[in-house]
Amino acid sequence: MDKPGDTPQRVREAALRLFAARGFEATGIRDVARDAGVSTAALYHYMGSKQDLLLEIIRGGLHELTAGAVEALGDVDEPVDRLDRLVRAHVTYHGRKQMVALVSDNELRSLDAPSLKSVIKIRDRYEALWAETIAAGVSEGDFRIDDQKLFRLGLMQMCTGVAYWYQAAGELSLPAIAEKFAVLALAMAGSPRAFDADATTPGGASA
């Protein structure tokens, strides 16, 4: 017998699987109900609409991503360390939460205007952590970056790409991938630390 609260969770998980595999537009509300093992009427009782499900998935994922980045940064002030930790946190999240990341990356276009506006506000707060870190690094002479916006967008997209190809049974573990991406990010930013093999540790702090 299902425990109280199990049905909404099953509905969310079913929607996530289907949106990630088929896409939002190709997934019908009856598909979600069938995959969750509930009637269509019951699904509407728990969640409302397919748009509601998509918004919850994307908004929840962005909140989790942002919270993880803030926690990873802690009270670290040095731009080099902050960029290192942002990259590790971003890569780790996208490897652990692949379906959420894929839906969030691919289905923003499927949100209605009010939902999209609310999601963009959350996304902008997250991206501000990167923009502020990069700007501080350039200002303090830690980074050599001509176009900060282009650098940020390119680096974040590179890290997001982990969601598309990472496999837990692959040659490299997720922490190892995060480590390599952090070093690559610092090299792209022109930080001397990237070329010092002994300068970084798996925790992202200076040795």
Short mmCIF file of C-alpha atoms in Angstrom, two decimals:
data_model
loop_
_atom_site.label_atom_id
_atom_site.label_comp_id
_atom_site.label_asym_id
_atom_site.label_seq_id
_atom_site.Cartn_x
_atom_site.Cartn_y
_atom_site.Cartn_z
CA MET A 1 0.00 0.00 0.00
CA ASP A 2 1.25 3.46 -0.84
CA LYS A 3 2.27 5.66 2.05
CA PRO A 4 0.67 9.10 2.35
CA GLY A 5 2.41 11.45 -0.04
CA ASP A 6 3.73 8.68 -2.31
CA THR A 7 1.37 9.46 -5.19
CA PRO A 8 2.50 13.05 -5.83
CA GLN A 9 6.10 11.85 -5.78
CA ARG A 10 5.31 9.08 -8.29
CA VAL A 11 3.62 11.61 -10.53
CA ARG A 12 6.62 13.96 -10.44
CA GLU A 13 9.06 11.12 -11.11
CA ALA A 14 6.96 9.82 -14.00
CA ALA A 15 6.77 13.28 -15.56
CA LEU A 16 10.51 13.72 -15.19
CA ARG A 17 11.29 10.41 -16.87
CA LEU A 18 8.93 11.07 -19.75
CA PHE A 19 9.93 14.69 -20.31
CA ALA A 20 13.61 13.66 -20.35
CA ALA A 21 13.04 10.73 -22.72
CA ARG A 22 10.37 12.10 -25.07
CA GLY A 23 10.28 15.83 -24.54
CA PHE A 24 7.48 17.92 -23.07
CA GLU A 25 5.40 18.34 -26.22
CA ALA A 26 5.49 14.63 -27.08
CA THR A 27 4.34 13.60 -23.60
CA GLY A 28 0.63 13.52 -22.93
CA ILE A 29 -0.93 13.93 -19.51
CA ARG A 30 -2.36 10.42 -19.88
CA ASP A 31 1.17 9.12 -20.42
CA VAL A 32 2.21 10.64 -17.10
CA ALA A 33 -0.83 9.20 -15.32
CA ARG A 34 -0.24 5.74 -16.78
CA ASP A 35 3.46 5.77 -15.90
CA ALA A 36 2.66 6.91 -12.36
CA GLY A 37 -0.02 4.27 -11.95
CA VAL A 38 -2.88 6.68 -11.31
CA SER A 39 -5.98 7.77 -13.18
CA THR A 40 -5.96 10.99 -15.17
CA ALA A 41 -8.51 12.44 -12.77
CA ALA A 42 -6.28 11.61 -9.80
CA LEU A 43 -3.27 13.19 -11.51
CA TYR A 44 -5.13 16.47 -11.94
CA HIS A 45 -6.05 16.30 -8.27
CA TYR A 46 -2.40 16.01 -7.25
CA MET A 47 -0.65 18.25 -9.74
CA GLY A 48 -3.06 20.31 -11.85
CA SER A 49 -1.58 20.39 -15.35
CA LYS A 50 1.36 19.21 -17.43
CA GLN A 51 2.67 22.78 -17.38
CA ASP A 52 2.58 22.69 -13.57
CA LEU A 53 4.68 19.54 -13.59
CA LEU A 54 7.27 21.06 -15.91
CA LEU A 55 7.49 24.23 -13.87
CA GLU A 56 7.97 22.29 -10.65
CA ILE A 57 10.76 20.20 -12.16
CA ILE A 58 12.67 23.14 -13.61
CA ARG A 59 12.15 25.50 -10.68
CA GLY A 60 13.04 22.82 -8.14
CA GLY A 61 16.18 21.93 -10.06
CA LEU A 62 17.35 25.53 -10.25
CA HIS A 63 16.75 26.05 -6.54
CA GLU A 64 18.79 22.93 -5.77
CA LEU A 65 21.56 23.96 -8.16
CA THR A 66 21.78 27.42 -6.60
CA ALA A 67 21.72 26.10 -3.04
CA GLY A 68 24.52 23.66 -3.87
CA ALA A 69 26.65 26.42 -5.35
CA VAL A 70 26.13 28.70 -2.36
CA GLU A 71 27.06 25.87 -0.01
CA ALA A 72 30.15 25.02 -2.05
CA LEU A 73 31.32 28.62 -2.01
CA GLY A 74 30.92 28.90 1.77
CA ASP A 75 32.96 31.86 3.00
CA VAL A 76 35.61 31.56 0.26
CA ASP A 77 36.64 34.98 -1.05
CA GLU A 78 39.43 34.34 -3.57
CA PRO A 79 38.05 34.40 -7.14
CA VAL A 80 40.25 31.48 -8.22
CA ASP A 81 38.90 29.29 -5.43
CA ARG A 82 35.35 30.46 -6.06
CA LEU A 83 35.47 29.63 -9.76
CA ASP A 84 37.02 26.26 -8.95
CA ARG A 85 34.17 25.46 -6.56
CA LEU A 86 31.44 26.74 -8.85
CA VAL A 87 32.67 24.49 -11.65
CA ARG A 88 32.88 21.45 -9.38
CA ALA A 89 29.42 22.04 -7.95
CA HIS A 90 27.89 22.60 -11.41
CA VAL A 91 29.48 19.49 -12.91
CA THR A 92 28.57 17.36 -9.90
CA TYR A 93 24.95 18.47 -9.95
CA HIS A 94 24.59 17.81 -13.69
CA GLY A 95 26.10 14.36 -13.30
CA ARG A 96 23.92 13.40 -10.34
CA LYS A 97 20.70 14.98 -11.58
CA GLN A 98 20.95 14.21 -15.27
CA MET A 99 17.25 13.96 -16.06
CA VAL A 100 16.38 17.17 -14.23
CA ALA A 101 19.28 18.92 -15.93
CA LEU A 102 18.25 17.70 -19.38
CA VAL A 103 14.65 18.78 -18.91
CA SER A 104 15.73 22.15 -17.54
CA ASP A 105 18.16 22.69 -20.41
CA ASN A 106 15.84 21.59 -23.20
CA GLU A 107 12.35 22.57 -22.11
CA LEU A 108 12.58 26.22 -21.08
CA ARG A 109 10.95 26.94 -24.43
CA SER A 110 7.91 24.93 -23.35
CA LEU A 111 7.11 27.08 -20.32
CA ASP A 112 4.32 29.63 -20.62
CA ALA A 113 5.27 33.30 -20.29
CA PRO A 114 4.56 33.77 -16.55
CA SER A 115 6.35 30.53 -15.65
CA LEU A 116 9.32 31.36 -17.83
CA LYS A 117 9.63 34.78 -16.20
CA SER A 118 9.74 33.26 -12.71
CA VAL A 119 12.31 30.66 -13.76
CA ILE A 120 14.55 33.25 -15.42
CA LYS A 121 14.67 35.19 -12.15
CA ILE A 122 16.01 32.11 -10.36
CA ARG A 123 18.45 31.37 -13.17
CA ASP A 124 19.70 34.95 -13.14
CA ARG A 125 20.46 34.73 -9.41
CA TYR A 126 22.48 31.60 -10.02
CA GLU A 127 24.38 33.03 -12.98
CA ALA A 128 25.15 36.15 -10.93
CA LEU A 129 27.36 33.98 -8.70
CA TRP A 130 29.47 33.17 -11.75
CA ALA A 131 29.43 36.70 -13.18
CA GLU A 132 30.51 38.25 -9.88
CA THR A 133 33.28 35.69 -9.42
CA ILE A 134 34.62 36.20 -12.94
CA ALA A 135 34.46 40.00 -12.65
CA ALA A 136 36.31 39.91 -9.33
CA GLY A 137 38.99 37.65 -10.79
CA VAL A 138 39.55 39.98 -13.72
CA SER A 139 39.60 43.05 -11.46
CA GLU A 140 42.14 41.48 -9.11
CA GLY A 141 44.35 40.23 -11.95
CA ASP A 142 43.70 36.53 -11.29
CA PHE A 143 41.98 35.99 -14.65
CA ARG A 144 42.79 37.19 -18.17
CA ILE A 145 39.41 37.32 -19.89
CA ASP A 146 38.52 39.72 -22.68
CA ASP A 147 34.77 39.03 -22.89
CA GLN A 148 33.44 38.06 -19.48
CA LYS A 149 29.89 37.28 -20.61
CA LEU A 150 31.03 35.07 -23.47
CA PHE A 151 33.49 33.29 -21.17
CA ARG A 152 30.77 32.68 -18.57
CA LEU A 153 28.22 31.38 -21.05
CA GLY A 154 30.75 29.13 -22.77
CA LEU A 155 32.13 27.72 -19.53
CA MET A 156 28.71 27.06 -18.03
CA GLN A 157 27.50 25.36 -21.21
CA MET A 158 30.61 23.18 -21.22
CA CYS A 159 29.92 22.09 -17.64
CA THR A 160 26.20 21.58 -18.31
CA GLY A 161 27.14 19.21 -21.13
CA VAL A 162 28.14 16.60 -18.55
CA ALA A 163 24.43 15.80 -18.18
CA TYR A 164 24.35 14.57 -21.78
CA TRP A 165 27.22 12.11 -21.70
CA TYR A 166 28.20 11.21 -18.13
CA GLN A 167 27.82 7.52 -17.21
CA ALA A 168 28.33 6.23 -13.70
CA ALA A 169 30.01 3.12 -15.13
CA GLY A 170 32.31 5.19 -17.33
CA GLU A 171 36.08 5.45 -17.23
CA LEU A 172 36.15 8.47 -14.89
CA SER A 173 34.24 9.02 -11.68
CA LEU A 174 32.15 12.16 -11.31
CA PRO A 175 34.58 13.71 -8.78
CA ALA A 176 37.43 13.06 -11.22
CA ILE A 177 35.53 14.72 -14.05
CA ALA A 178 34.73 17.69 -11.82
CA GLU A 179 38.42 17.97 -10.92
CA LYS A 180 39.49 17.99 -14.56
CA PHE A 181 36.84 20.51 -15.52
CA ALA A 182 37.91 22.80 -12.68
CA VAL A 183 41.50 22.76 -13.91
CA LEU A 184 40.35 23.34 -17.48
CA ALA A 185 38.18 26.27 -16.37
CA LEU A 186 41.08 27.94 -14.61
CA ALA A 187 43.27 27.41 -17.67
CA MET A 188 40.61 29.01 -19.86
CA ALA A 189 40.48 31.93 -17.43
CA GLY A 190 44.26 32.35 -17.66
CA SER A 191 44.91 31.44 -14.03
CA PRO A 192 48.48 30.25 -13.32
CA ARG A 193 47.08 27.72 -10.85
CA ALA A 194 45.77 25.59 -13.69
CA PHE A 195 49.34 24.87 -14.75
CA ASP A 196 50.53 23.90 -11.27
CA ALA A 197 49.66 20.24 -10.77
CA ASP A 198 50.14 20.53 -7.02
CA ALA A 199 48.16 23.73 -6.53
CA THR A 200 44.67 22.28 -6.33
CA THR A 201 43.13 19.54 -4.27
CA PRO A 202 39.86 17.61 -4.80
CA GLY A 203 38.20 20.03 -2.37
CA GLY A 204 39.05 22.96 -4.56
CA ALA A 205 41.32 24.70 -2.00
CA SER A 206 44.93 25.62 -2.37
CA ALA A 207 47.44 23.05 -1.19
#
